[in-house]
XYZ file of C-alpha atoms in Angstrom:
474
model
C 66.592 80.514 108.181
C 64.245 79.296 105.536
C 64.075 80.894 102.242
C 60.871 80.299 99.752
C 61.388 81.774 96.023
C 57.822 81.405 94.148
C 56.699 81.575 90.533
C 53.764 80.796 88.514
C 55.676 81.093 85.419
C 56.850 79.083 81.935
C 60.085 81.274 81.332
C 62.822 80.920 83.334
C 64.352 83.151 85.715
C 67.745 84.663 87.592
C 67.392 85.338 91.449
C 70.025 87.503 92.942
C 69.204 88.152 97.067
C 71.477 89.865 99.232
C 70.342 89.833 102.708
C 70.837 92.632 105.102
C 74.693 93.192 106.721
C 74.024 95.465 109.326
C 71.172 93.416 111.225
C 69.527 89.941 111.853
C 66.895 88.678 109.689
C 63.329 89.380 111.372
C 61.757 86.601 109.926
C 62.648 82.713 109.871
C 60.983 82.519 106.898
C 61.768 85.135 103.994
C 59.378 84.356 101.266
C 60.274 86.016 97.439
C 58.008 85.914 94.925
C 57.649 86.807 91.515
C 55.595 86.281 87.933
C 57.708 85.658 84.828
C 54.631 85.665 82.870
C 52.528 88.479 83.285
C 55.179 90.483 84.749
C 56.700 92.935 81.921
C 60.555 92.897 82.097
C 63.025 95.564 81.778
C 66.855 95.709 81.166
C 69.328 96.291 83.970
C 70.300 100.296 84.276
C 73.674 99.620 86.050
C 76.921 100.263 84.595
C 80.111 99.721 86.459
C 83.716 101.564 86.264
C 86.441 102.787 88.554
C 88.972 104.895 89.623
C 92.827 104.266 88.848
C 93.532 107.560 90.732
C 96.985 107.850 91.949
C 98.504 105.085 89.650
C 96.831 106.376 86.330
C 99.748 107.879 85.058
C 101.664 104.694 84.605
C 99.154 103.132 82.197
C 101.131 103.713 79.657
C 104.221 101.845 81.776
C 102.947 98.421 82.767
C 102.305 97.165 79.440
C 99.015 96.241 77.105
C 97.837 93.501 78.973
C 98.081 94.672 82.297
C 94.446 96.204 82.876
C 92.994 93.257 81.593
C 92.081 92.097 84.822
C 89.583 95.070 85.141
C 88.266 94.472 82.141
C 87.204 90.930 83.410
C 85.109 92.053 85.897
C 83.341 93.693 84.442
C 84.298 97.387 84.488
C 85.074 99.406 81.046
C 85.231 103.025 82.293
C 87.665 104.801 84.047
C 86.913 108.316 85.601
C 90.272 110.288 85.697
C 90.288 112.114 89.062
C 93.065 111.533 91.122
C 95.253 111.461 88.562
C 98.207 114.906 89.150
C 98.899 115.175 85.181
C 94.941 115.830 84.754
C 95.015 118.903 86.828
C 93.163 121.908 85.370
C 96.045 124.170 86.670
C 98.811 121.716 85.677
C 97.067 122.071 82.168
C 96.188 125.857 82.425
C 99.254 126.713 84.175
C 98.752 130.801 83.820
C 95.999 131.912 84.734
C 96.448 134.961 83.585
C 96.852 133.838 79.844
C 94.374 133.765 77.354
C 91.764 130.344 78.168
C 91.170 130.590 73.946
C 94.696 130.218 73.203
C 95.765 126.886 72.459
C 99.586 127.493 73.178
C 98.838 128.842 76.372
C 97.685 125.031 77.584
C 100.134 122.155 77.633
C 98.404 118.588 77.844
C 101.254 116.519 77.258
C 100.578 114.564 80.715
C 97.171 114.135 80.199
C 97.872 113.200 76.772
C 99.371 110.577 77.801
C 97.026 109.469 80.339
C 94.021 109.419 78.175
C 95.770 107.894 75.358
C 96.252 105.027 77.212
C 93.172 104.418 78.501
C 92.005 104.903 75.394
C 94.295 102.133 74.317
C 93.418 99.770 76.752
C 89.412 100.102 75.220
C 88.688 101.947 78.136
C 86.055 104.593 77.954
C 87.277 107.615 79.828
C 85.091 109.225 82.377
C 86.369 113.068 82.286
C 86.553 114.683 85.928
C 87.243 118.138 85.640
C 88.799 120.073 88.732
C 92.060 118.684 90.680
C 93.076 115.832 92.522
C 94.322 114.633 95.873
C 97.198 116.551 95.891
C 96.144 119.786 94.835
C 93.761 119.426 97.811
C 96.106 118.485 100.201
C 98.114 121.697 99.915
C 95.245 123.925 98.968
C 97.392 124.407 95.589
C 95.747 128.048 94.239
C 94.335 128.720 91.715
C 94.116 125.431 91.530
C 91.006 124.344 94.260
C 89.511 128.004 93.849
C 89.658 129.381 90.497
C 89.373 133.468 90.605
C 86.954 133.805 87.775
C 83.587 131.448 87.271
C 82.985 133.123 83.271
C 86.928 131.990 82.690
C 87.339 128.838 84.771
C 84.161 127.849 82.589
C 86.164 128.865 79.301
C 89.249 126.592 80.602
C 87.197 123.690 81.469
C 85.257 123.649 78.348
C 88.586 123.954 76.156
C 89.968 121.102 77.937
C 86.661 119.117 76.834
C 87.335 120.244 73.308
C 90.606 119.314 73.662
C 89.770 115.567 73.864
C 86.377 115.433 72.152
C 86.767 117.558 69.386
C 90.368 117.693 68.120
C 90.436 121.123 69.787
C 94.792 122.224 70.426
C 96.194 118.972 68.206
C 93.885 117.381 70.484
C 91.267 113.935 69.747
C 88.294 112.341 69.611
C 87.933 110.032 72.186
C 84.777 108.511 73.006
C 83.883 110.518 75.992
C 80.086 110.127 77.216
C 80.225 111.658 80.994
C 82.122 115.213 81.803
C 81.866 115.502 85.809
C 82.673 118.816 87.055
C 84.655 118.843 90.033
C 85.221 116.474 93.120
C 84.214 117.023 96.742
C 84.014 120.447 97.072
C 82.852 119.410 100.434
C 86.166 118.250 101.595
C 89.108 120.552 100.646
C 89.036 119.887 96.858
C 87.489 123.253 96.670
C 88.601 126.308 99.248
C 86.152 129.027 98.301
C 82.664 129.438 99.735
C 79.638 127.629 99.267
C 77.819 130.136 97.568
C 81.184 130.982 95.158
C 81.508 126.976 94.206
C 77.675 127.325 93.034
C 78.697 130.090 90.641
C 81.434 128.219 89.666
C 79.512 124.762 88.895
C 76.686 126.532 87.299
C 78.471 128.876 84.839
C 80.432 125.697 83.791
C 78.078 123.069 83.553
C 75.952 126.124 80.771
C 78.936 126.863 79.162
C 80.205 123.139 78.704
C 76.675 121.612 78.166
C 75.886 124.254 75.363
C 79.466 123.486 73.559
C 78.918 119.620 73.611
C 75.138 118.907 73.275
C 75.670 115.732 73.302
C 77.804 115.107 75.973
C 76.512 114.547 79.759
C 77.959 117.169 82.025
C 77.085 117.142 85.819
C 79.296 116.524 88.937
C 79.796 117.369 91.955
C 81.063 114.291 93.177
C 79.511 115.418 96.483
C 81.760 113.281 99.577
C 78.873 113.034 102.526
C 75.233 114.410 100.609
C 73.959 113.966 104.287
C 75.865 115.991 106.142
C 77.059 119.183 103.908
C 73.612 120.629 102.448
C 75.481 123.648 101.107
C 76.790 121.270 98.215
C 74.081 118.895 98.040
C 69.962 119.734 98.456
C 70.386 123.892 98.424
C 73.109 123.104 95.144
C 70.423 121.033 93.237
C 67.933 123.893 94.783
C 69.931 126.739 93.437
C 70.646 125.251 90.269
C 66.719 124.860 89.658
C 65.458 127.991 90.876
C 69.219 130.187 90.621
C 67.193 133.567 90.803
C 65.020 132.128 94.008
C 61.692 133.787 92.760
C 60.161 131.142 92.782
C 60.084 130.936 88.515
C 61.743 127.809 87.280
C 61.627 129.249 83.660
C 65.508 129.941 83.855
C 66.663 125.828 85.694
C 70.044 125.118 85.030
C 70.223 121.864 82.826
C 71.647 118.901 84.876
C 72.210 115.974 82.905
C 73.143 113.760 86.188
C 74.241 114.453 89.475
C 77.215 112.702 91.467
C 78.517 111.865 94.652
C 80.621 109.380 96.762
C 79.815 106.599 99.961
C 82.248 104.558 101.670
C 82.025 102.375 104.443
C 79.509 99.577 103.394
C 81.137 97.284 105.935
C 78.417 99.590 108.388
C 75.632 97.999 105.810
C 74.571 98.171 102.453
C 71.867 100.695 103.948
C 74.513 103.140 103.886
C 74.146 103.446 100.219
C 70.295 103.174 100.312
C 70.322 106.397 102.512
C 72.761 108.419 100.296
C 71.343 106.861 96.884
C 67.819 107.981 98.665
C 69.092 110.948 100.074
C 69.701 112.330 96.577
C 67.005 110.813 94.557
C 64.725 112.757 96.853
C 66.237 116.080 96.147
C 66.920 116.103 92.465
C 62.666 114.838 92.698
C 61.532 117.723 94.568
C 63.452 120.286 92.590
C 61.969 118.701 89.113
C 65.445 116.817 88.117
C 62.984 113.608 87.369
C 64.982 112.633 84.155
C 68.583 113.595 85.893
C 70.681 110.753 86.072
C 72.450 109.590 90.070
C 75.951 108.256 89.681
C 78.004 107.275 92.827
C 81.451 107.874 90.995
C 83.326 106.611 94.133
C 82.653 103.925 96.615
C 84.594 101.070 98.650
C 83.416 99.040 101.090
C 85.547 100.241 103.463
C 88.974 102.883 103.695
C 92.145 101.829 104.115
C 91.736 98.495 107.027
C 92.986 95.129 107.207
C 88.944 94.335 106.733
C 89.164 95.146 103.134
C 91.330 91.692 102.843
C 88.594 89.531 103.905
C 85.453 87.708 102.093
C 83.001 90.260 103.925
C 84.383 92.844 101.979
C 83.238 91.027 99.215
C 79.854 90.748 100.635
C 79.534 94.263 100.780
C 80.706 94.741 97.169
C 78.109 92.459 95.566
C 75.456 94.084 98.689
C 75.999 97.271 97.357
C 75.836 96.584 93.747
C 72.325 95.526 94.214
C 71.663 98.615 96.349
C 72.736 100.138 93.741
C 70.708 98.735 90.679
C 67.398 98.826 93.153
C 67.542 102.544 93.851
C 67.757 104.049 90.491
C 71.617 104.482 90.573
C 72.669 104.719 86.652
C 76.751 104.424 87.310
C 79.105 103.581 90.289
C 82.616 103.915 90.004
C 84.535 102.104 92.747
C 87.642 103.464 94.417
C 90.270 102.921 93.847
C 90.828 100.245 91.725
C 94.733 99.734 91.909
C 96.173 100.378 95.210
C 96.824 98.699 98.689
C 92.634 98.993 99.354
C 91.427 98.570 96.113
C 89.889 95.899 94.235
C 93.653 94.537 92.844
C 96.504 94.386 94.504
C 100.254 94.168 93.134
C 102.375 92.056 95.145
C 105.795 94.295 95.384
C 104.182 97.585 95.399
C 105.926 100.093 97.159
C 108.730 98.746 95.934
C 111.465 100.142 93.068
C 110.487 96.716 90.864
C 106.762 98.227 91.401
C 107.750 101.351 88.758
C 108.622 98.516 85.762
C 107.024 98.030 82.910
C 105.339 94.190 83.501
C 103.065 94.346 86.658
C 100.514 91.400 87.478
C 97.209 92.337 89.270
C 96.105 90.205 91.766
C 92.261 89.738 92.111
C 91.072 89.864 96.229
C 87.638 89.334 97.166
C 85.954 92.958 96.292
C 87.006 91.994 93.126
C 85.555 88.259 92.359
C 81.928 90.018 93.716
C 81.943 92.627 91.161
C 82.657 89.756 88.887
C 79.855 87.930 89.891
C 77.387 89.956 90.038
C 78.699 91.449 86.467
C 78.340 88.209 84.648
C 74.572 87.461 86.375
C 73.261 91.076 84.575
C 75.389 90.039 81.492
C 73.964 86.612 81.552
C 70.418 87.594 82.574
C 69.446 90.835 81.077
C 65.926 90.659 81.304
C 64.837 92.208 84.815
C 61.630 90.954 86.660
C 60.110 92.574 89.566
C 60.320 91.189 92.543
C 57.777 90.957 95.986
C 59.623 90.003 99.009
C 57.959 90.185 102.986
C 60.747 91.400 104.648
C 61.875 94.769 104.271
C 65.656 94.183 105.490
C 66.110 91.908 101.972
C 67.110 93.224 98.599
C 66.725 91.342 95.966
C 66.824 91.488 91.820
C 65.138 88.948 89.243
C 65.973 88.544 86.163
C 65.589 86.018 82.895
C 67.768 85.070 80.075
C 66.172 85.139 76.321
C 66.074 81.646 75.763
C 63.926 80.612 78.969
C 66.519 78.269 79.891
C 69.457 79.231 82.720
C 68.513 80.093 86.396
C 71.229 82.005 88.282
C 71.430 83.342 91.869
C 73.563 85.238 94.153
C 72.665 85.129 97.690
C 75.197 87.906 99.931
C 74.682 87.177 103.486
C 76.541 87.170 106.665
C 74.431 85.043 108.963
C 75.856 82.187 110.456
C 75.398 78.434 110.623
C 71.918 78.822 108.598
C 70.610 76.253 106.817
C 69.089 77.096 102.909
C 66.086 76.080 101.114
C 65.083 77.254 97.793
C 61.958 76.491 96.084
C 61.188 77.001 92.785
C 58.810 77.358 90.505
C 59.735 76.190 86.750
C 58.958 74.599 83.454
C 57.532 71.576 84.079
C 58.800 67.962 84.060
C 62.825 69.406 83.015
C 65.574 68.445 83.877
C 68.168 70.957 85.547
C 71.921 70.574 86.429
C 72.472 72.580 89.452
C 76.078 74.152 90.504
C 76.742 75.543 93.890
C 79.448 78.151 94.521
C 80.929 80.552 96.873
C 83.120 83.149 97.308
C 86.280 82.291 99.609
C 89.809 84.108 99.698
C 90.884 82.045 96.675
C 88.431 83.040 94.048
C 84.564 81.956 93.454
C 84.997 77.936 93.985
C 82.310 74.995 93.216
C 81.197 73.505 96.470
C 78.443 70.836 95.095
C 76.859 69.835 92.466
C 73.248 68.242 91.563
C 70.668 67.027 88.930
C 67.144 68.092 89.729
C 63.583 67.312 88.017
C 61.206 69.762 88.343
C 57.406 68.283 89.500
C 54.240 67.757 87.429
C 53.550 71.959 88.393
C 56.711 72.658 87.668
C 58.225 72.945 90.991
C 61.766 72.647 92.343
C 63.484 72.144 95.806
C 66.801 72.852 96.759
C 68.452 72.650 100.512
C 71.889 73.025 101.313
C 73.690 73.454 105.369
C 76.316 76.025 105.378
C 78.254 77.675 108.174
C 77.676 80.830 106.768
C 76.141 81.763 103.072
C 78.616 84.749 102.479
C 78.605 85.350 98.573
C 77.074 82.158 97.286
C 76.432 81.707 93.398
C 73.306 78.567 92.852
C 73.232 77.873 88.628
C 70.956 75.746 87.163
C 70.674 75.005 83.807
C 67.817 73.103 81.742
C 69.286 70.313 79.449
């Protein structure tokens, strides 16, 4: 395989290609090109956070330091689901009280949830509905509330509760309220047509409370296969009367949903990140936001241990900044398949107060490709002559560092890279790649870019995986 990266340019530019994991490259050649002079740049949409789901609760237990680890790669905001104590019906526990009285709602779990991510400088993202294990009984009222007009009223007083300082409450710097989570799959037990009632009277209600807060959801778990709560939800939501007179659309500040199984191919996200671009386009949702607010590259398997996973986490990272995807949340973050593992968990010592999180491979790819849009900010379009390549350009501000991140599972293929750069300069290139132990150095070079300011770089690999090339002018 022979790869050919082009510019007539004098600034300097970031490269990240991920080449396609589901299929064999078409071409022996791939050629990418791109203009870093007349091309106009724009900043990387992206942002990353995850789920702490079933552990959340003990943020408060494993010390200060503990979630640091997140941090590092990159992710500073944590959506709540999954966590028991942040139940609506654990909160609201009568539901035939008053939804207006404060003393009728006890948050002294959630409190305590929030308050540490809070904390920990984490930037809560509020999920409002239940979790796992309301689902897994069918816990009522709990995963189908009686009443749209007063589940709205509960919801919305648990949003005042922790933006406003509503109920000895606070204000915490919450940006995103998501309302509900796969109604497709048990987390909601009424019908189709009674969950659009629900989500629309809510999402009104809470939206005209907070202004200024985005409120959307559903958190949708297959958008391809249950219509009912993804293209005729965004349909009914724009047209909720169905004559045809769009005069009364339901505001919809973004719309959510979830995709697992990237080992299958980064072009599982493309479809579902497609799949719902398309909709909220045809229903007039132009300026409605897409967030994936839970994704993995796999469930639970033995696969998630290995450096493909990785691969599939920095593969779908660039799906995701291609297709217009604001925020992705991965899931879960702490657990036996997420991103960190704890050595002795299961275990009584696992419930103490000092816990170390161990990084696997899922992890060092979100790193990576977090510090590339840190470190190159400046996004450049990008032409590329095969379609089964994604790739993302980028530039730093002071025309002088050249990053890229190649993902790839082809085997024993040989590399080439050519360049075009300032001319006559001097670069020190680093070569890295992602193994079980970490991102690790693998060769390093001095370069001098020709008269036109071209540069050529080879190197013979048995397979690229997640490989990181640097070069920096001195």
């Amino acid at each position: 395989m022979k790869i050919i990266i082009s510019r007539s340019i004098r600034t300097l530019a970031i490269i990240l290609l991920c080449f396609p994991l589901s299929g064999g490259c078409q071409q022996s050649v791939i050629n990418i090109s791109l203009d870093a002079v007349n091309s106009a740049t724009s900043p990387f949409k992206l942002t990353t956070g995850g789920n702490i789901s079933h552990y959340g609760n003990r943020i408060n237990k494993w010390g200060a330091g503990t979630f640091n680890a997140v941090k590092d790669v990159g992710i500073n905001e944590i959506r709540t689901h999954d966590i028991k104590s942040m139940d609506w019906d654990l909160i609201f526990k009568d539901w035939n009280a008053d939804p207006l009285n404060a003393q009728n709602y006890d948050f002294t779990a959630a409190d305590s949830v929030m308050q540490g991510l809070v904390t920990q400088n984490f930037v809560p993202f509020l999920r409002l509905g239940v979790s796992f294990a309301a689902s897994k009984s069918r816990r009522l009222p709990g995963t189908n509330p009686p009443d749209a007009k007063k589940w709205a009223i509960i919801a919305e007083r648990i949003v005042a509760h922790y933006v406003d300082g509503w109920a000895s409450g606070f204000k915490y710097p919450v940006k995103y309220v998501e309302i509900w989570n796969e109604p497709d799959l048990n987390f909601y037990t009424g019908t189709p047509d009674k969950f659009r009632d629900l989500f629309r009277e809510s999402l009104i209600y809470i939206k005209k409370c907070h202004p200024n807060l985005k409120v959307g959801g559903c958190g949708i778990a297959n958008f391809a296969l249950h219509n009912n709560y993804g293209d005729l939800l965004i349909a009914y939501l724009a047209d909720p009367n169905s004559d045809g007179n769009f005069s009364d659309r339901t505001p919809l500040d973004f719309y959510s949903w979830h995709v697992y199984e990237q080992k299958k191919g980064s072009d599982v996200f493309v479809k579902f990140a497609g799949l719902v671009k398309n909709s909220l386009t045809k229903y007039g949702y132009i300026n409605t936001e897409s967030l994936c607010t839970e994704w993995n590259s796999a469930l639970p398997s033995p696969y998630l241990k290995t450096v493909d996973a990785g691969v599939d986490v920095g593969a779908t990272l660039i799906a995701a900044e291609n297709f217009g995807v604001t925020r992705i949340y991965f899931y879960p973050l702490i657990e036996t398949w997420g991103m960190f593992n704890i050595a002795n968990m299961g275990t009584a010592q696992f419930a103490k107060n000092k816990v170390n999180l161990k990084w696997n491979s899922m992890a060092w790819a979100h790193k990576a490709y977090s510090d590339l849009r840190s470190q190159a900010p400046l996004r450049l379009p990008l032409v590329i002559n095969n379609n089964n390549v994604m790739a993302i350009a980028g530039k730093t501000a002071n025309n002088k560092t050249i990053r890229m991140m190649l993902c790839s599972k082809q085997q024993k293929k040989q590399l080439q890279v050519n360049i075009k750069a300032l001319p006559a300069t001097n670069y020190d290139v680093t070569w890295k790649v992602l193994t079980s132990d970490g991102i690790n150095t693998t060769k390093t070079q001095s370069v001098k870019s020709t008269a036109d300011g071209s540069i050529s770089l080879s190197y013979n690999r048995s397979s690229v995986g997640l490989m990181l090339i640097e070069l920096q002018a001195n």
